[in-house]
Short mmCIF file of C-alpha atoms in Angstrom, two decimals:
data_model
loop_
_atom_site.label_atom_id
_atom_site.label_comp_id
_atom_site.label_asym_id
_atom_site.label_seq_id
_atom_site.Cartn_x
_atom_site.Cartn_y
_atom_site.Cartn_z
CA MET A 368 5.88 16.87 43.24
CA ALA A 369 6.68 17.80 40.09
CA GLU A 370 5.38 21.20 39.14
CA ILE A 371 5.14 23.28 35.81
CA THR A 372 4.47 27.25 35.64
CA THR A 373 4.57 29.07 32.67
CA GLN A 374 4.96 32.87 31.90
CA THR A 375 3.83 34.71 28.37
CA GLN A 376 6.16 37.35 27.45
CA GLY A 377 5.10 38.90 24.02
CA ALA A 378 5.03 35.93 21.69
CA THR A 379 7.34 33.59 23.82
CA ARG A 380 6.01 31.08 26.41
CA LEU A 381 8.46 30.53 29.33
CA ILE A 382 7.91 27.20 30.48
CA ARG A 383 9.83 26.55 34.15
CA TYR A 384 10.14 22.69 35.61
CA ALA A 385 10.45 22.30 39.26
CA ASN A 386 10.52 19.08 41.25
CA PRO A 387 12.04 19.91 44.63
CA PRO A 388 14.02 18.97 46.23
CA ARG A 389 16.52 17.44 43.82
CA HIS A 390 14.37 18.43 40.82
CA TYR A 391 14.57 15.02 38.96
CA MET A 392 12.64 14.33 36.02
CA THR A 393 9.60 12.03 36.85
CA ALA A 394 6.81 10.26 34.99
CA GLU A 395 4.45 12.95 36.53
CA GLY A 396 6.93 15.86 35.52
CA THR A 397 7.17 14.09 31.65
CA GLY A 398 3.29 14.36 31.72
CA LEU A 399 3.19 18.15 32.76
CA MET A 400 5.93 19.09 30.34
CA LEU A 401 4.23 17.38 27.59
CA ALA A 402 1.03 19.03 28.30
CA ALA A 403 2.75 22.65 28.49
CA VAL A 404 4.97 22.18 25.46
CA GLN A 405 1.63 20.95 23.41
CA ALA A 406 -0.22 23.75 24.82
CA ALA A 407 2.31 26.45 23.47
CA VAL A 408 2.60 24.68 20.35
CA ALA A 409 -1.26 24.81 19.75
CA ASP A 410 -1.44 28.49 20.78
CA PRO A 411 -1.33 30.64 17.81
CA ALA A 412 -0.12 33.70 19.74
CA ILE A 413 2.83 31.70 20.61
CA ARG A 414 5.87 31.83 18.05
CA VAL A 415 9.06 30.84 20.20
CA LEU A 416 9.34 28.29 23.49
CA VAL A 417 11.65 28.77 26.35
CA LEU A 418 12.23 25.66 28.67
CA THR A 419 14.22 26.01 32.05
CA GLY A 420 14.13 24.87 35.54
CA THR A 421 14.34 26.48 38.98
CA GLU A 422 16.61 27.34 41.78
CA ASP A 423 19.92 26.10 40.46
CA VAL A 424 18.85 23.36 38.67
CA PHE A 425 17.35 22.57 35.04
CA VAL A 426 16.44 19.11 35.12
CA ARG A 427 19.11 17.11 37.61
CA HIS A 428 18.40 13.85 35.51
CA TYR A 429 15.70 11.09 35.10
CA ASP A 430 14.70 9.59 38.53
CA VAL A 431 16.36 6.51 39.04
CA SER A 432 14.20 4.93 41.26
CA GLU A 433 11.45 5.08 38.66
CA ILE A 434 13.96 3.67 36.05
CA VAL A 435 14.52 0.69 38.42
CA ALA A 436 10.82 0.15 38.53
CA VAL A 437 10.38 0.12 34.80
CA GLY A 438 13.25 -2.28 34.79
CA GLU A 439 11.59 -4.60 36.83
CA ALA A 440 8.46 -4.57 34.92
CA VAL A 441 10.45 -5.56 31.56
CA ARG A 442 11.93 -8.16 33.44
CA ALA A 443 8.53 -9.49 34.44
CA GLY A 444 7.33 -9.35 30.68
CA GLN A 445 5.24 -6.77 31.56
CA LEU A 446 6.53 -4.26 28.68
CA THR A 447 8.13 -4.49 25.42
CA PRO A 448 10.33 -2.74 23.27
CA LYS A 449 7.61 -1.50 21.42
CA ASP A 450 6.08 0.08 24.57
CA PHE A 451 9.43 2.18 24.79
CA GLU A 452 8.73 3.87 21.36
CA ARG A 453 5.65 5.83 22.41
CA GLY A 454 4.70 7.40 25.79
CA GLY A 455 5.93 8.97 28.76
CA PHE A 456 9.30 10.61 28.27
CA ALA A 457 9.62 9.52 24.55
CA ASP A 458 6.63 11.34 23.56
CA MET A 459 7.72 14.62 25.30
CA ILE A 460 11.11 14.44 23.88
CA ARG A 461 9.38 13.84 20.63
CA ALA A 462 7.15 16.71 20.98
CA VAL A 463 9.82 19.21 21.96
CA PHE A 464 12.25 18.01 18.89
CA GLU A 465 9.43 18.15 16.31
CA SER A 466 7.48 21.46 17.53
CA PRO A 467 7.20 23.64 14.15
CA LYS A 468 8.28 26.37 16.55
CA PRO A 469 11.49 27.38 17.75
CA VAL A 470 12.25 25.74 21.08
CA ILE A 471 15.27 27.13 23.45
CA ALA A 472 16.53 25.49 26.42
CA ALA A 473 17.61 28.10 28.92
CA ILE A 474 20.01 26.00 31.17
CA ASN A 475 19.91 27.89 34.44
CA GLY A 476 21.63 24.94 36.64
CA VAL A 477 22.79 21.40 36.50
CA CYS A 478 21.33 19.49 33.58
CA MET A 479 22.26 16.01 33.42
CA GLY A 480 20.95 12.47 31.79
CA GLY A 481 17.06 13.21 30.87
CA GLY A 482 17.45 16.65 31.50
CA PHE A 483 20.31 17.18 29.04
CA GLU A 484 18.13 14.77 26.60
CA LEU A 485 15.50 17.39 26.77
CA ALA A 486 17.86 20.16 26.29
CA LEU A 487 19.42 18.36 23.31
CA ALA A 488 15.80 17.95 21.92
CA CYS A 489 15.66 21.86 21.53
CA ASP A 490 16.98 24.01 18.85
CA LEU A 491 18.96 26.47 20.81
CA ARG A 492 20.83 26.12 24.48
CA ILE A 493 21.90 28.83 26.40
CA ALA A 494 24.08 28.16 29.58
CA GLY A 495 24.24 30.22 32.65
CA ASP A 496 27.88 30.96 33.29
CA GLN A 497 27.86 29.11 36.80
CA VAL A 498 26.37 25.99 35.76
CA PRO A 499 28.81 23.33 37.21
CA LEU A 500 27.54 19.99 35.50
CA ILE A 501 26.01 19.29 31.98
CA GLY A 502 26.37 15.71 30.89
CA LEU A 503 25.24 12.30 30.12
CA PRO A 504 26.69 10.06 33.14
CA GLU A 505 24.24 7.06 32.50
CA THR A 506 27.15 4.70 32.30
CA ARG A 507 28.15 5.17 35.54
CA ILE A 508 25.21 3.29 36.83
CA GLY A 509 25.11 0.73 34.33
CA ILE A 510 22.71 2.18 31.78
CA PHE A 511 23.02 4.58 28.52
CA PRO A 512 21.39 7.56 27.49
CA GLY A 513 17.58 6.57 26.28
CA GLY A 514 15.98 9.27 25.44
CA GLY A 515 17.59 10.39 22.12
CA GLY A 516 21.11 11.19 23.63
CA THR A 517 22.99 8.56 21.70
CA GLN A 518 21.42 9.78 18.24
CA ARG A 519 21.44 13.52 18.87
CA LEU A 520 24.91 14.03 20.32
CA PRO A 521 26.90 12.55 17.54
CA ARG A 522 24.90 14.60 14.98
CA MET A 523 26.03 17.65 17.28
CA ILE A 524 29.82 17.13 18.24
CA GLY A 525 30.87 14.18 15.96
CA GLU A 526 30.88 10.54 16.46
CA ALA A 527 34.38 10.49 18.17
CA ARG A 528 33.84 12.76 20.70
CA ALA A 529 30.00 11.53 21.27
CA LEU A 530 31.45 8.36 22.14
CA GLU A 531 33.89 9.36 24.55
CA PHE A 532 31.29 11.64 26.37
CA ILE A 533 28.83 9.04 26.37
CA LEU A 534 31.12 5.96 27.00
CA ARG A 535 32.89 7.60 30.31
CA GLY A 536 29.63 9.39 31.24
CA GLN A 537 31.35 12.88 31.16
CA THR A 538 29.97 16.18 32.60
CA VAL A 539 31.41 19.22 31.86
CA ASP A 540 30.65 22.94 33.18
CA ALA A 541 29.14 25.52 31.12
CA GLU A 542 32.40 26.89 29.49
CA GLY A 543 33.27 22.93 28.89
CA ALA A 544 29.82 22.62 27.39
CA LEU A 545 30.50 25.71 25.16
CA ALA A 546 33.74 24.39 24.09
CA LEU A 547 32.62 20.89 22.95
CA GLY A 548 29.48 22.53 21.06
CA LEU A 549 27.15 21.25 23.43
CA VAL A 550 25.35 24.53 24.00
CA ASN A 551 25.19 27.30 21.77
CA ALA A 552 26.32 30.26 24.03
CA VAL A 553 27.01 31.01 27.76
CA ALA A 554 25.61 33.86 29.46
CA ALA A 555 25.47 35.32 33.07
CA ASP A 556 21.48 35.04 32.98
CA ALA A 557 20.58 31.90 30.81
CA VAL A 558 17.13 32.95 30.90
CA GLY A 559 17.30 36.42 30.20
CA GLU A 560 19.37 35.83 27.01
CA ALA A 561 17.28 32.92 25.79
CA LEU A 562 14.01 35.64 26.14
CA ILE A 563 16.12 38.18 23.86
CA ILE A 564 16.96 35.35 21.32
CA ALA A 565 13.07 34.44 21.43
CA ALA A 566 12.11 37.84 20.98
CA GLU A 567 14.37 38.31 17.99
CA LEU A 568 12.80 34.86 16.42
CA SER A 569 9.23 35.94 17.08
CA ALA A 570 9.44 38.86 14.99
CA ARG A 571 10.24 36.50 12.16
CA GLY A 572 7.84 35.08 9.69
CA ALA A 573 6.64 31.55 11.68
CA GLU A 574 6.41 29.68 8.12
CA GLY A 575 9.99 30.44 7.36
CA LEU A 576 11.08 29.51 10.77
CA ALA A 577 8.96 26.26 10.92
CA HIS A 578 10.32 25.20 7.01
CA ALA A 579 13.87 25.92 7.94
CA LYS A 580 13.74 24.02 11.43
CA ARG A 581 11.91 21.04 9.68
CA LEU A 582 14.72 21.06 6.47
CA VAL A 583 17.77 21.31 8.51
CA ARG A 584 16.66 18.25 10.84
CA GLY A 585 16.31 16.36 8.02
CA ALA A 586 19.64 17.12 6.34
CA LEU A 587 21.19 14.49 8.05
CA THR A 588 19.17 11.77 7.14
CA TRP A 589 17.97 12.53 3.91
CA GLY A 590 19.90 12.36 0.69
CA LEU A 591 21.06 15.47 -1.08
CA VAL A 592 18.85 14.94 -3.87
CA ASP A 593 15.71 14.34 -1.64
CA GLY A 594 16.99 17.05 0.86
CA THR A 595 17.22 19.56 -2.13
CA ARG A 596 14.15 18.53 -3.41
CA GLU A 597 12.35 18.91 0.08
CA GLU A 598 13.71 22.55 0.45
CA GLN A 599 12.35 23.46 -3.04
CA HIS A 600 8.85 22.35 -1.72
CA GLY A 601 9.40 24.05 1.31
CA PHE A 602 10.34 27.33 -0.37
CA TYR A 603 7.04 27.00 -2.75
CA ALA A 604 5.15 26.80 0.35
CA VAL A 605 6.82 29.40 2.25
CA LEU A 606 6.01 32.02 -0.57
CA LYS A 607 2.19 31.07 -0.50
CA SER A 608 2.16 32.63 2.83
CA GLU A 609 1.33 36.05 3.94
CA SER A 610 3.50 36.65 6.53
CA ALA A 611 6.64 35.95 4.22
CA MET A 612 5.69 38.04 1.38
CA ALA A 613 4.79 40.86 3.79
CA ALA A 614 8.12 40.62 5.49
CA MET A 615 9.87 40.84 2.36
CA ARG A 616 7.84 43.93 0.94
CA ASP A 617 8.80 45.38 4.33
CA PHE A 618 11.97 45.00 3.43
CA LEU A 619 12.02 46.49 0.20
CA ALA A 620 10.64 49.32 1.48
CA THR A 621 13.28 50.24 3.45
CA GLY A 622 15.80 49.97 0.93
CA GLU A 623 18.26 48.50 3.18
CA ASP A 624 20.77 45.72 2.70
CA ILE A 625 19.53 42.82 4.24
CA ALA A 626 22.92 42.17 6.18
CA ARG A 627 22.34 45.11 8.54
#
């Protein structure tokens, strides 16, 4: 049975997924994760989300038996392509990706298939240095990454590398993931490192971070003219926020250099 546990540390919400013994993602687990993410996003006291797993698994992968059941429903004409655009795993991934608050994946263990697609939807990824398997092995069983993997991975590591990685169903360890650019950092304690970064981000203006995240996300889909216009409008909006003005006034009062 899938289970979500949450812990609040300061302005950070740590969301931990478990589904022993294999720690697959399931429809039940997807719903629980979606609810936990939505609750954290809606809580004004929470500034950063950290997602992680339990034991030595982040999320092993999506439960293949459930995918087979969905396939049978498709073949029976009970589902249409529209049914795949909303609901279930797609909604959960979208909630993580579109969260205005930073989301960090603390990859504490095995992270493949739908589990890695969940990590790819996060803003930052920190892998534990003992993690043995990170990847998208779906083509090994006749399918392909269907939770955003084919779209997010090329934007992250380039088309050529992403094609090889996905077509061959490759997996790598933590250091291999770092070398490919799949994760931002490798640490002895992925959760501990993620919480340090989360505390750093929590001390910064929420409006500024939200606009920065939205604009960077859109940079690869907007044209340059539209993107810079969005940036200018966003800069205007953030200057209207009290947190941004207060942070700049505090900085000026210190007389320090911003690079320090």
